[in-house]
Amino acid sequence: MADAQTLDELYKASLVTDEDLNAAVSGNLLDPTPCPRSIAVGVSLDVAAAVLANRWITDMLADEERSEAVRHTAVRTAILLARVG
C-alpha cells in the first residue's frame, strides 16, 4: 500500500469491501469515540477524526432532522475521503 492513499483508492482496488465500510460506518454511528479502528486487514482509521475533518459531514450529522440513511452516507463519505498511510 502506497503512502497517503485515500480509502476510496483502496476501495477501488478491492482492498476494502462494502462490508468493511458498512461495519466501520455502523461502528462510528453507534460509538463516535475518537480512536483508531480497523477498517480492513492492514487498514485502520480514526473515523471520528475523519468525520470532524469535513465540515459538511459534521453539519449533516449535527442536524437531528437528517435520516439514518443520510447519516450513514455522510460517515461513509468521510471514510472514503480519508487518507491512510
Coordinates of C-alpha atoms in Angstrom, one line a residue:
M1 CA 0.0 0.0 0.0
A2 CA 1.5 3.3 -1.0
D3 CA 1.7 6.2 1.4
A4 CA -1.1 8.8 1.6
Q5 CA -3.7 6.9 -0.4
T6 CA -7.4 7.6 0.3
L7 CA -9.7 4.9 1.5
D8 CA -11.5 5.4 -1.8
E9 CA -8.4 4.3 -3.7
L10 CA -8.2 1.2 -1.5
Y11 CA -11.9 0.6 -2.1
K12 CA -11.5 0.8 -5.8
A13 CA -8.5 -1.6 -5.7
S14 CA -10.8 -4.0 -3.8
L15 CA -8.6 -3.9 -0.7
V16 CA -11.6 -2.5 1.3
T17 CA -15.0 -4.0 0.7
D18 CA -18.5 -2.7 1.1
E19 CA -18.9 -4.9 4.1
D20 CA -15.7 -3.3 5.6
L21 CA -17.1 0.2 5.0
N22 CA -20.6 -0.6 6.3
A23 CA -19.1 -2.1 9.5
A24 CA -16.9 1.0 10.0
V25 CA -19.9 3.3 9.5
S26 CA -22.2 1.4 11.8
G27 CA -19.5 1.3 14.5
N28 CA -18.9 5.0 14.3
L29 CA -22.7 5.8 14.4
L30 CA -23.0 3.6 17.5
D31 CA -19.9 4.9 19.2
P32 CA -18.2 8.0 17.7
T33 CA -15.4 8.0 20.3
P34 CA -12.1 9.0 18.6
C35 CA -9.8 6.1 18.3
P36 CA -8.1 4.1 15.6
R37 CA -10.5 1.4 14.2
S38 CA -9.7 -1.5 11.9
I39 CA -11.4 -0.9 8.6
A40 CA -9.9 -3.9 6.7
V41 CA -6.8 -6.1 7.0
G42 CA -3.8 -3.8 7.4
V43 CA -6.0 -0.6 7.3
S44 CA -7.0 1.4 10.3
L45 CA -8.5 4.9 10.6
D46 CA -9.8 7.2 13.3
V47 CA -13.2 7.5 11.8
A48 CA -14.3 10.2 14.3
A49 CA -11.3 12.4 13.2
A50 CA -12.2 11.8 9.5
V51 CA -15.7 12.9 10.2
L52 CA -14.5 16.0 12.1
A53 CA -12.2 16.9 9.2
N54 CA -15.1 17.7 6.9
R55 CA -17.5 20.5 7.9
W56 CA -20.3 19.4 5.5
I57 CA -20.2 16.0 7.1
T58 CA -20.3 17.3 10.7
D59 CA -23.2 19.6 9.7
M60 CA -25.1 16.6 8.3
L61 CA -24.6 14.7 11.5
A62 CA -25.5 17.6 13.7
D63 CA -28.8 18.1 12.0
E64 CA -31.2 16.0 14.0
E65 CA -33.8 16.0 11.2
R66 CA -31.4 14.0 8.9
S67 CA -32.4 10.5 8.3
E68 CA -30.3 7.5 9.3
A69 CA -29.6 6.9 5.6
V70 CA -28.1 10.4 5.2
R71 CA -26.0 10.0 8.4
H72 CA -24.7 6.6 7.1
T73 CA -23.8 8.2 3.7
A74 CA -22.1 11.1 5.4
V75 CA -19.9 8.9 7.5
R76 CA -19.1 6.6 4.6
T77 CA -18.1 9.7 2.6
A78 CA -15.8 10.8 5.4
I79 CA -14.2 7.4 5.5
L80 CA -13.7 7.3 1.7
L81 CA -12.1 10.7 1.6
A82 CA -9.7 10.0 4.5
R83 CA -6.1 9.5 3.8
V84 CA -4.3 6.4 5.1
G85 CA -0.6 5.9 5.2

